[in-house]
Amino acid sequence: MSDEAVVSDVLSRVDQPWWRSGTIYQIYPHSFADSNGDGLGDLPGILSHVDHLQWLGIDAVWLSPVYPSPQHDNGYDVSNYRDIDPRFGTLDDCDRLIAALHERGIRLIMDLVVNHTSSEHEWFIEACASRDNRYRDWYIWRDARPGTVGGEPGAEPTNWGSYFSQPAWSWHESTQQYYLHLYASQQPDLNWQNPAVRDAVYELMAWWLDRGVDGFRMDVVNLISKPSDLVDGVVVAGAAFADPSPFVRFGPRLPEYLAEMHERVFTDRPADLVRIGETPGLTVEQARRLTRTRECGLDMVFQFEHMEIDRKPGDRLSPVALSIPALRGNLALWQTALATEGWNSLYGNNHDQPRLVSRFGDPSPDHWSASAKAVALALYLLQGTVSMFQGEEIGMIGATLRTAADFRDIRSVNYLRAAAAAGLDETVVVEALRLTARDNARTPVQWTTAPDAGFGSTDPWMPVAEHPPTITVEAQRVDPDSVLHFYRALIELRRTHLVIADGATRMLDTGQTPIMAYLRETVAETMIVVANLSSASQPLPELLGQNLRAASTPLIQSGAYAGANSLAPWQAFAAFLPGATPKGAP
Ligand code: GLC
């Protein structure tokens, strides 16, 4: 390619949306920083750390829900969409946060939880008042199954289970009907078929955008469309209920609702407002369909397939051994499927998933640092928008969970209760949850080596995870070899090399080894990424060796150097390849 062609290739991409090369940083407000010592993080706490975010170089903050909420599901049960829960602060604090982030060139993405509300939202309170209340049809109500007595086990309109180990229907005694809740009984599902519901959602979105926020992460947004006829599903052996997912994960009117949302909320607004759809269970074709153009309504999906590789099918809380070849295969599938149409998120953990280093790396003292870096490098040099989670930048490890009493999350608590009812051995269930529970990622961020880890309260809502003093922001800021400095360099690398945002991804065949290796290619350049995702040295597969002999000095790397013919434990790097090198198997 001539120099002119390279320049025009680069310029043609200048107007690409920021998120193609950007990094989003998720803040889980409960655990980020506590300004008033009440044990719960808050908005002023976040404000006190905006300089850290700027130093790290992130492009946007995704803030998990801070709206008023009874907190049955830590804020994912919203009782008022236009205010801030006093536990987290005030609307003024929120305005101050928007301004402080914007001053630092950082966007703020709000969490939008509109598949369901809290049962304490005034809409639901009204809906419960009587069958002819004007809000009744804002939720999904059904009579008891014919021939049964409402409220008795088995009288539910369908045999669906909620995602939190309960029936998906709760009986409302005074109006003698069931309401649907795909999550907890305190999270009734909204009826999106009702245009008044959609109007209300679009209005509240506009309200936040007018306030200055830069987009939304839309909680389980692919579940909003339910079929009109709700029917029984299949109950697999050993399960108490049927999984409702086949009926609701891509409901009949989903594309229509999202396109309408775009039309009603975004057409007259700047195109850099981002819409991220949290979309469990979506296929690649469906993902493409929803993110193909801006008019489809989503700019990217946030899907879960790579999070299910080490889980028993149908039970996200039951662990199975992680297979790196299977993980690689799944990542490759999504890279290829969305290469030219649609867009994906890249993530290795969040508030619903265990910590990346505990799950995909090796948190033991010998390997903790190199493995945290290697996993990040392997995952975040793929194509997509990085969505990292607070504390990940210092390689935080999972919560210290020993007994059933250590779990706070409603999903874990319900799971434990259901397991006990089914007569399962509690120690076995706790052992599984120790690896898989959402509680794992929800411990306070470790800012300093002070007794409260700099979180701001000595008795936080969840205890600080046991950790060595090296896993703090304070210690890592002064260590150029730290995980923290590595993340900063990785974020910067993504921003400066367009091949990471735009290049085609070609996974290299490394057989059954735990090595992940791939090429990122544009007409102008080829980057090679290699990561040994294991705590053992690995011989270098021959083809990879050939590629690497021609590679430039690494742009970024982790782990030790083990010579030309093997990879050290968690050794990982990215480098450029000259044009005419053998490129490996497809
Ligand atoms: C999403 C959230 C999760 C929440 C659920 C129900 O998956 O990330 O935390 O429990 O939706 O709102």
XYZ file of C-alpha atoms and ligand atoms in Angstrom:
598
model
C 0.000 0.000 0.000
C 1.335 3.469 -0.880
C 1.790 6.106 1.823
C -1.108 8.096 0.345
C -3.336 5.039 0.473
C -2.436 4.429 4.116
C -3.184 8.059 4.990
C -6.553 7.959 3.264
C -7.326 4.598 4.912
C -6.647 6.208 8.282
C -8.588 9.391 7.513
C -11.627 7.447 6.360
C -11.825 6.107 9.884
C -11.441 9.366 11.730
C -15.191 9.760 11.985
C -15.684 6.272 13.359
C -17.591 6.175 16.646
C -15.396 6.571 19.710
C -16.308 3.171 21.117
C -14.608 1.195 18.355
C -11.230 1.905 19.906
C -12.488 3.046 23.296
C -12.566 1.486 26.741
C -15.552 1.554 29.047
C -15.012 1.248 32.792
C -17.873 -0.117 34.872
C -18.480 1.347 38.299
C -20.549 -0.700 40.717
C -21.432 2.106 43.105
C -21.935 -0.064 46.164
C -18.278 -1.032 46.187
C -16.297 1.741 44.526
C -15.724 4.293 47.289
C -17.664 5.368 50.371
C -17.515 9.089 51.206
C -19.660 9.089 54.362
C -18.553 5.929 56.133
C -21.984 4.253 56.059
C -20.557 1.091 54.525
C -21.936 1.693 51.029
C -20.142 3.416 48.159
C -21.697 6.611 46.794
C -21.493 9.328 44.149
C -19.211 11.656 46.157
C -16.959 8.609 46.576
C -16.793 8.243 42.803
C -16.108 11.970 42.464
C -13.087 11.605 44.707
C -11.509 9.135 42.260
C -12.158 10.705 38.861
C -8.462 11.528 38.545
C -7.653 7.830 38.744
C -10.020 7.203 35.848
C -8.434 9.965 33.816
C -4.942 8.671 34.520
C -6.011 5.196 33.430
C -7.124 6.642 30.104
C -10.628 5.215 29.855
C -13.184 6.759 27.523
C -16.410 6.227 29.424
C -17.839 5.141 32.737
C -20.790 2.764 32.818
C -22.452 3.392 36.149
C -24.537 0.550 37.567
C -27.918 1.728 38.919
C -27.940 4.557 41.444
C -31.685 5.268 41.244
C -33.981 4.960 44.241
C -34.463 1.281 44.907
C -35.336 -1.070 47.741
C -32.087 -2.835 46.720
C -33.427 -6.374 46.538
C -31.168 -6.805 43.502
C -28.680 -4.064 44.360
C -30.385 -1.343 42.386
C -31.539 -3.458 39.432
C -34.985 -2.999 40.963
C -35.703 0.660 40.287
C -38.503 2.435 42.135
C -37.995 5.859 40.525
C -36.157 6.429 37.259
C -35.703 10.161 37.704
C -33.841 10.497 40.944
C -30.826 9.229 42.873
C -31.156 6.923 45.856
C -30.259 8.962 48.965
C -27.907 6.128 49.893
C -25.814 7.116 46.875
C -26.292 10.888 46.978
C -28.430 13.428 45.171
C -29.194 14.590 41.646
C -26.781 17.462 42.308
C -24.033 14.932 43.012
C -24.914 13.230 39.765
C -24.697 16.521 37.852
C -21.339 17.156 39.498
C -20.152 13.713 38.434
C -21.243 14.269 34.835
C -19.375 17.593 34.805
C -16.227 16.201 36.457
C -16.055 13.319 34.005
C -16.731 15.529 31.002
C -13.974 17.922 32.102
C -11.643 14.953 31.911
C -12.878 13.811 28.520
C -14.792 10.862 29.986
C -18.390 10.019 29.076
C -21.039 8.769 31.484
C -23.228 5.823 30.474
C -26.229 5.165 32.698
C -27.682 1.753 33.383
C -31.215 1.535 32.014
C -33.272 -1.159 33.716
C -36.595 -1.253 31.911
C -37.379 -4.893 31.329
C -38.809 -4.661 34.829
C -39.289 -2.131 37.606
C -39.183 -2.546 41.342
C -42.417 -3.754 42.908
C -42.192 -0.493 44.864
C -42.323 1.669 41.740
C -45.512 3.770 41.743
C -46.533 2.208 38.420
C -46.656 -1.224 40.002
C -48.272 0.037 43.196
C -51.010 1.555 41.043
C -51.255 -1.578 38.908
C -51.889 -3.590 42.048
C -54.638 -1.282 43.269
C -57.332 -2.823 41.091
C -57.832 -4.668 37.860
C -59.189 -1.573 36.179
C -56.440 0.793 37.316
C -54.915 2.641 34.371
C -51.505 1.139 35.171
C -52.776 -2.445 35.372
C -51.778 -3.210 31.808
C -48.276 -1.793 32.334
C -47.321 -5.206 33.716
C -48.027 -8.776 32.639
C -50.961 -10.346 34.474
C -52.558 -13.743 33.967
C -55.263 -15.805 35.662
C -54.399 -18.987 37.510
C -54.121 -22.114 35.390
C -57.645 -23.389 34.627
C -58.879 -25.901 37.173
C -56.447 -24.791 39.908
C -56.660 -22.527 42.913
C -54.648 -19.317 42.516
C -51.748 -19.043 44.919
C -51.333 -22.800 45.353
C -48.243 -24.516 43.953
C -48.836 -25.523 40.344
C -51.522 -22.883 39.739
C -49.035 -20.579 37.996
C -50.147 -19.681 34.450
C -47.013 -21.326 32.980
C -44.327 -23.563 34.410
C -41.566 -20.982 33.928
C -38.828 -20.444 36.475
C -37.318 -17.036 37.120
C -33.581 -16.529 36.665
C -33.337 -16.332 40.434
C -34.459 -19.896 41.301
C -38.169 -19.246 41.960
C -41.349 -19.539 39.910
C -41.523 -16.674 37.372
C -45.052 -15.830 38.562
C -46.233 -14.405 41.862
C -49.806 -14.459 43.054
C -51.407 -11.120 43.832
C -54.014 -11.953 46.410
C -56.182 -8.848 46.397
C -56.689 -8.767 42.622
C -56.619 -12.574 42.219
C -54.090 -12.754 39.360
C -50.456 -13.646 38.814
C -47.823 -11.191 37.588
C -44.733 -12.183 35.633
C -41.212 -11.581 36.902
C -38.273 -13.108 35.043
C -36.055 -12.113 37.999
C -37.055 -11.708 41.665
C -40.668 -11.342 42.738
C -39.778 -7.731 43.625
C -38.923 -7.119 39.931
C -42.207 -7.308 37.962
C -41.750 -7.314 34.172
C -43.111 -4.332 32.266
C -45.571 -4.952 29.463
C -43.820 -3.472 26.443
C -46.818 -4.265 24.248
C -48.505 -1.322 25.916
C -47.520 1.851 24.003
C -47.876 3.905 27.202
C -45.023 1.879 28.753
C -42.817 2.550 25.776
C -43.658 6.261 25.831
C -42.744 6.438 29.513
C -39.399 4.713 28.899
C -38.509 6.946 25.953
C -39.371 10.001 28.022
C -37.168 9.015 30.915
C -34.306 8.262 28.525
C -34.665 11.736 27.007
C -34.724 13.194 30.510
C -31.320 11.656 31.293
C -29.845 12.605 27.939
C -31.004 16.185 28.485
C -29.188 16.063 31.797
C -25.976 15.339 29.924
C -25.408 11.605 30.064
C -23.797 9.998 27.034
C -25.777 6.844 26.511
C -27.175 3.756 28.151
C -26.209 0.236 29.030
C -29.562 -1.474 28.688
C -30.130 -4.178 31.228
C -31.351 -7.509 29.723
C -32.872 -5.497 26.907
C -33.393 -8.511 24.667
C -36.041 -9.778 27.098
C -38.450 -6.848 26.711
C -40.728 -8.403 24.093
C -42.899 -11.258 25.322
C -45.158 -13.308 23.103
C -48.897 -12.631 23.576
C -49.575 -16.280 24.283
C -47.504 -17.526 27.179
C -47.236 -21.305 27.214
C -45.442 -23.996 29.213
C -41.803 -24.722 28.465
C -39.712 -27.847 28.853
C -38.661 -28.872 32.349
C -35.326 -30.676 32.041
C -34.507 -33.592 34.341
C -33.564 -32.366 37.802
C -35.002 -28.867 37.308
C -37.942 -27.475 39.239
C -39.161 -25.178 36.454
C -38.952 -24.619 32.712
C -36.437 -22.111 31.374
C -38.424 -19.211 29.878
C -35.506 -18.133 27.663
C -36.695 -19.800 24.444
C -39.855 -17.663 24.614
C -38.410 -14.354 25.739
C -34.778 -13.939 24.684
C -35.686 -12.645 21.224
C -39.394 -11.957 21.472
C -41.497 -11.259 18.388
C -41.380 -7.451 18.610
C -37.843 -6.920 19.912
C -36.345 -5.452 16.707
C -39.414 -3.232 16.319
C -39.156 -1.848 19.867
C -35.448 -1.089 19.567
C -35.898 0.599 16.202
C -38.748 2.625 17.668
C -36.560 3.595 20.628
C -33.916 4.836 18.219
C -36.482 6.766 16.244
C -38.141 8.330 19.267
C -35.077 9.052 21.404
C -31.971 9.274 19.240
C -32.717 10.449 15.705
C -32.286 14.120 16.548
C -29.398 13.629 18.933
C -25.640 13.267 18.364
C -24.530 9.960 16.896
C -21.890 9.431 19.578
C -24.483 8.625 22.249
C -23.955 4.947 22.839
C -26.547 2.171 23.282
C -25.144 -1.043 24.707
C -27.553 -3.942 24.880
C -27.032 -6.508 27.568
C -28.284 -9.529 25.664
C -28.046 -12.936 27.365
C -28.690 -15.882 25.075
C -28.604 -14.018 21.779
C -27.255 -15.842 18.706
C -24.685 -14.206 16.432
C -27.326 -13.692 13.741
C -29.642 -11.987 16.201
C -26.800 -9.842 17.513
C -25.983 -8.749 13.991
C -29.601 -7.958 13.327
C -29.819 -5.609 16.313
C -26.484 -3.799 15.808
C -26.156 -3.749 11.995
C -26.998 -0.059 11.634
C -27.576 2.738 14.113
C -31.262 2.675 13.194
C -31.542 -0.871 14.563
C -31.284 0.714 18.004
C -28.208 -0.884 19.577
C -24.576 0.011 18.917
C -23.244 -3.169 20.411
C -24.302 -6.284 22.235
C -22.969 -7.541 25.520
C -23.420 -11.273 25.170
C -22.502 -14.187 27.382
C -21.380 -17.191 25.375
C -17.742 -16.955 26.406
C -18.939 -16.726 30.022
C -20.653 -20.082 29.715
C -17.681 -22.161 28.555
C -16.837 -23.151 32.135
C -20.426 -23.565 33.295
C -22.806 -26.500 33.257
C -25.323 -25.925 30.433
C -28.493 -24.465 31.883
C -26.959 -23.687 35.280
C -24.676 -20.667 35.367
C -23.817 -21.306 38.985
C -22.387 -24.820 38.413
C -18.737 -24.742 37.360
C -17.031 -27.085 34.893
C -13.345 -27.056 33.920
C -12.299 -24.225 31.636
C -11.118 -25.314 28.176
C -8.971 -22.680 26.480
C -9.482 -24.244 23.017
C -13.256 -24.007 23.563
C -12.957 -20.408 24.756
C -10.790 -19.557 21.750
C -13.280 -21.195 19.417
C -16.162 -19.222 20.825
C -14.318 -15.906 20.693
C -13.359 -16.665 17.087
C -16.969 -17.385 16.189
C -18.132 -13.970 17.375
C -15.148 -12.177 15.833
C -15.939 -13.635 12.434
C -19.692 -13.247 12.644
C -19.560 -9.546 13.509
C -16.472 -8.706 11.434
C -18.218 -6.570 8.851
C -21.664 -6.006 10.357
C -22.620 -5.450 13.972
C -20.458 -4.894 17.029
C -19.615 -6.768 20.224
C -18.349 -5.964 23.731
C -15.153 -7.505 25.072
C -15.240 -8.333 28.737
C -13.889 -10.857 31.187
C -15.824 -9.911 34.298
C -18.395 -7.512 35.682
C -20.704 -7.258 38.683
C -22.445 -10.486 37.610
C -19.324 -12.544 36.935
C -16.396 -13.656 39.058
C -13.116 -11.764 38.799
C -11.149 -12.286 35.605
C -7.865 -13.266 37.268
C -9.544 -15.777 39.584
C -11.478 -17.374 36.744
C -9.281 -17.264 33.635
C -5.896 -16.580 35.243
C -4.034 -17.924 38.266
C -4.323 -15.825 41.433
C -1.509 -17.667 43.239
C 1.370 -15.316 44.185
C 3.712 -16.748 41.517
C 1.357 -16.202 38.620
C -1.124 -13.557 39.687
C 0.482 -10.593 37.938
C 1.499 -12.252 34.654
C -1.803 -14.088 34.376
C -3.911 -10.953 34.964
C -1.951 -9.256 32.189
C -1.990 -12.217 29.807
C -5.749 -12.687 30.020
C -6.373 -8.966 29.473
C -4.014 -8.927 26.512
C -5.578 -11.998 24.889
C -9.117 -10.688 25.328
C -8.783 -6.975 24.716
C -6.786 -6.978 21.510
C -9.721 -8.609 19.747
C -12.255 -6.524 17.852
C -14.970 -4.925 19.987
C -15.420 -2.407 22.773
C -13.621 -3.189 26.002
C -15.860 -3.117 29.022
C -13.681 -3.472 32.085
C -14.806 -3.666 35.686
C -13.653 -1.626 38.676
C -10.657 -3.187 40.393
C -9.798 -5.251 37.327
C -7.045 -2.759 36.539
C -5.214 -3.857 39.685
C -5.960 -7.558 39.187
C -8.363 -7.809 42.121
C -9.145 -11.389 43.094
C -12.519 -12.807 44.105
C -14.321 -12.365 47.414
C -13.458 -14.453 50.434
C -16.506 -16.727 50.631
C -16.402 -19.548 53.132
C -19.908 -20.318 54.329
C -23.478 -19.797 53.164
C -23.690 -16.740 55.443
C -20.995 -14.949 53.404
C -23.256 -14.591 50.355
C -25.237 -11.341 49.979
C -26.519 -11.519 46.421
C -30.204 -12.408 46.008
C -29.310 -14.836 43.241
C -26.866 -16.749 45.454
C -29.212 -16.638 48.433
C -32.162 -17.963 46.410
C -29.961 -20.614 44.847
C -28.805 -21.785 48.257
C -32.400 -21.876 49.459
C -33.579 -23.855 46.416
C -30.662 -26.277 46.790
C -31.528 -26.818 50.452
C -35.178 -27.438 49.540
C -33.998 -30.016 46.988
C -31.972 -31.739 49.717
C -28.523 -30.929 48.264
C -25.433 -30.877 50.465
C -24.777 -27.256 51.459
C -21.000 -27.602 51.521
C -21.024 -28.801 47.919
C -23.256 -25.924 46.837
C -21.126 -23.363 48.700
C -18.027 -24.776 47.020
C -19.609 -24.228 43.593
C -20.824 -20.726 44.461
C -17.392 -19.826 45.759
C -16.262 -20.061 42.141
C -19.334 -18.827 40.322
C -21.332 -16.424 42.527
C -21.857 -12.802 41.594
C -20.742 -11.880 45.123
C -17.187 -12.548 43.951
C -16.784 -9.304 42.059
C -18.720 -7.106 44.461
C -16.162 -6.490 47.206
C -14.860 -2.966 47.887
C -12.154 -1.620 45.598
C -8.741 -1.787 47.242
C -7.366 1.725 46.931
C -4.737 1.763 49.665
C -3.037 -0.470 52.211
C -5.022 1.149 55.064
C -7.201 -1.202 57.157
C -10.342 -0.184 55.233
C -8.417 -0.576 51.944
C -9.125 3.123 51.388
C -12.755 2.288 50.616
C -13.982 4.687 53.267
C -15.678 2.495 55.853
C -14.395 0.001 58.339
C -17.555 -2.092 58.162
C -18.447 -2.160 54.446
C -21.617 -3.855 53.178
C -19.393 -6.644 51.845
C -16.067 -7.379 53.482
C -12.919 -6.458 51.579
C -11.511 -9.580 49.857
C -8.405 -11.046 51.465
C -5.498 -9.755 49.401
C -1.779 -9.046 49.573
C -0.738 -5.362 49.895
C 0.406 -5.392 46.268
C -3.215 -5.559 45.075
C -4.009 -1.917 45.758
C -4.088 1.135 43.536
C -1.625 2.865 45.842
C 1.038 0.159 45.541
C 0.630 -0.319 41.817
C 0.709 3.347 40.830
C 4.379 3.503 41.836
C 5.347 0.217 40.182
C 5.802 0.520 36.408
C 5.612 -3.292 36.052
C 2.264 -3.480 37.790
C -1.004 -4.771 36.414
C -2.291 -1.212 36.694
C 0.401 0.225 34.430
C -0.158 -2.665 32.041
C -3.858 -1.821 31.712
C -3.018 1.805 31.103
C -0.652 0.813 28.305
C -3.201 -1.593 26.832
C -5.920 1.067 26.770
C -3.512 3.459 25.076
C -2.453 0.802 22.558
C -6.076 0.216 21.564
C -6.512 3.912 20.977
C -3.369 4.379 18.904
C -3.439 1.353 16.608
C -6.406 1.305 14.279
C -5.749 -2.307 13.391
C -7.134 -3.242 16.819
C -10.442 -1.515 16.152
C -10.723 -2.283 12.479
C -8.601 -5.256 11.529
C -10.014 -8.642 10.614
C -9.326 -11.279 13.260
C -7.782 -14.577 12.235
C -7.412 -17.121 15.043
C -4.243 -19.205 14.589
C -4.562 -22.920 15.051
C -2.767 -23.902 18.241
C -4.438 -27.290 18.517
C -5.386 -28.466 21.973
C -2.817 -26.234 23.694
C -3.835 -23.466 26.109
C -2.226 -20.952 23.766
C -4.379 -18.284 22.223
C -2.868 -16.723 19.141
C -4.418 -14.552 16.486
C -3.720 -12.039 13.791
C -5.371 -8.668 13.399
C -5.099 -7.529 9.812
C -5.914 -4.461 7.750
C -4.603 -3.764 4.274
C -1.930 -1.655 5.922
C -0.719 -3.788 8.805
C -0.772 -7.096 10.612
C -0.567 -7.481 14.349
C 0.077 -10.833 15.985
C -1.155 -11.565 19.482
C 0.083 -14.599 21.408
C -0.825 -15.637 24.939
C 0.005 -18.743 26.893
C -3.073 -18.972 29.086
C -1.629 -21.477 31.535
C 0.741 -21.737 34.477
C 3.000 -24.203 32.625
C 5.566 -23.534 29.909
C 4.336 -24.513 26.475
C 6.370 -25.525 23.435
C 5.730 -23.104 20.608
C 3.699 -24.661 17.788
C 5.846 -24.683 14.613
C 3.724 -22.321 12.544
C 3.556 -19.826 15.345
C 7.334 -19.979 15.672
C 7.701 -19.127 11.984
C 5.440 -16.120 12.357
C 7.205 -14.923 15.439
C 10.693 -15.030 13.973
C 9.611 -12.162 11.708
C 7.760 -10.191 14.348
C 8.755 -6.720 15.524
C 9.755 -5.960 19.092
C 6.629 -6.518 21.194
C 4.397 -3.507 21.636
C 3.252 -4.865 24.972
C 4.026 -8.049 26.895
C 3.554 -10.051 30.054
C 5.403 -12.910 31.726
C 8.985 -14.068 31.386
C 10.797 -14.824 28.117
C 11.342 -18.566 27.643
C 13.469 -18.550 24.513
C 12.573 -18.932 20.846
C 10.942 -22.333 21.061
C 8.607 -22.093 23.991
C 6.331 -19.792 25.926
C 6.803 -19.181 29.637
C 3.786 -19.472 31.973
C 1.355 -16.656 31.096
C 3.806 -15.199 28.597
C 1.818 -12.979 26.253
C 2.626 -10.241 23.775
C 1.493 -8.344 20.723
C 3.784 -7.364 17.876
C 3.620 -6.250 14.266
C 4.413 -8.624 11.416
C 5.908 -7.551 8.117
C 3.706 -8.150 5.042
C 5.085 -11.358 3.597
C 5.271 -13.613 6.633
C 3.547 -17.011 6.784
C 0.192 -16.206 8.313
C -0.805 -19.555 9.755
C -3.867 -21.698 9.364
C -7.245 -19.989 9.047
C -28.748 -7.886 34.541
C -27.899 -7.249 35.618
C -28.008 -8.073 36.862
C -29.450 -8.077 37.303
C -30.368 -8.563 36.193
C -31.797 -8.213 36.485
O -28.268 -9.120 34.162
O -26.593 -7.101 35.162
O -27.179 -7.613 37.889
O -29.608 -8.916 38.416
O -30.072 -7.947 34.963
O -31.975 -6.824 36.419
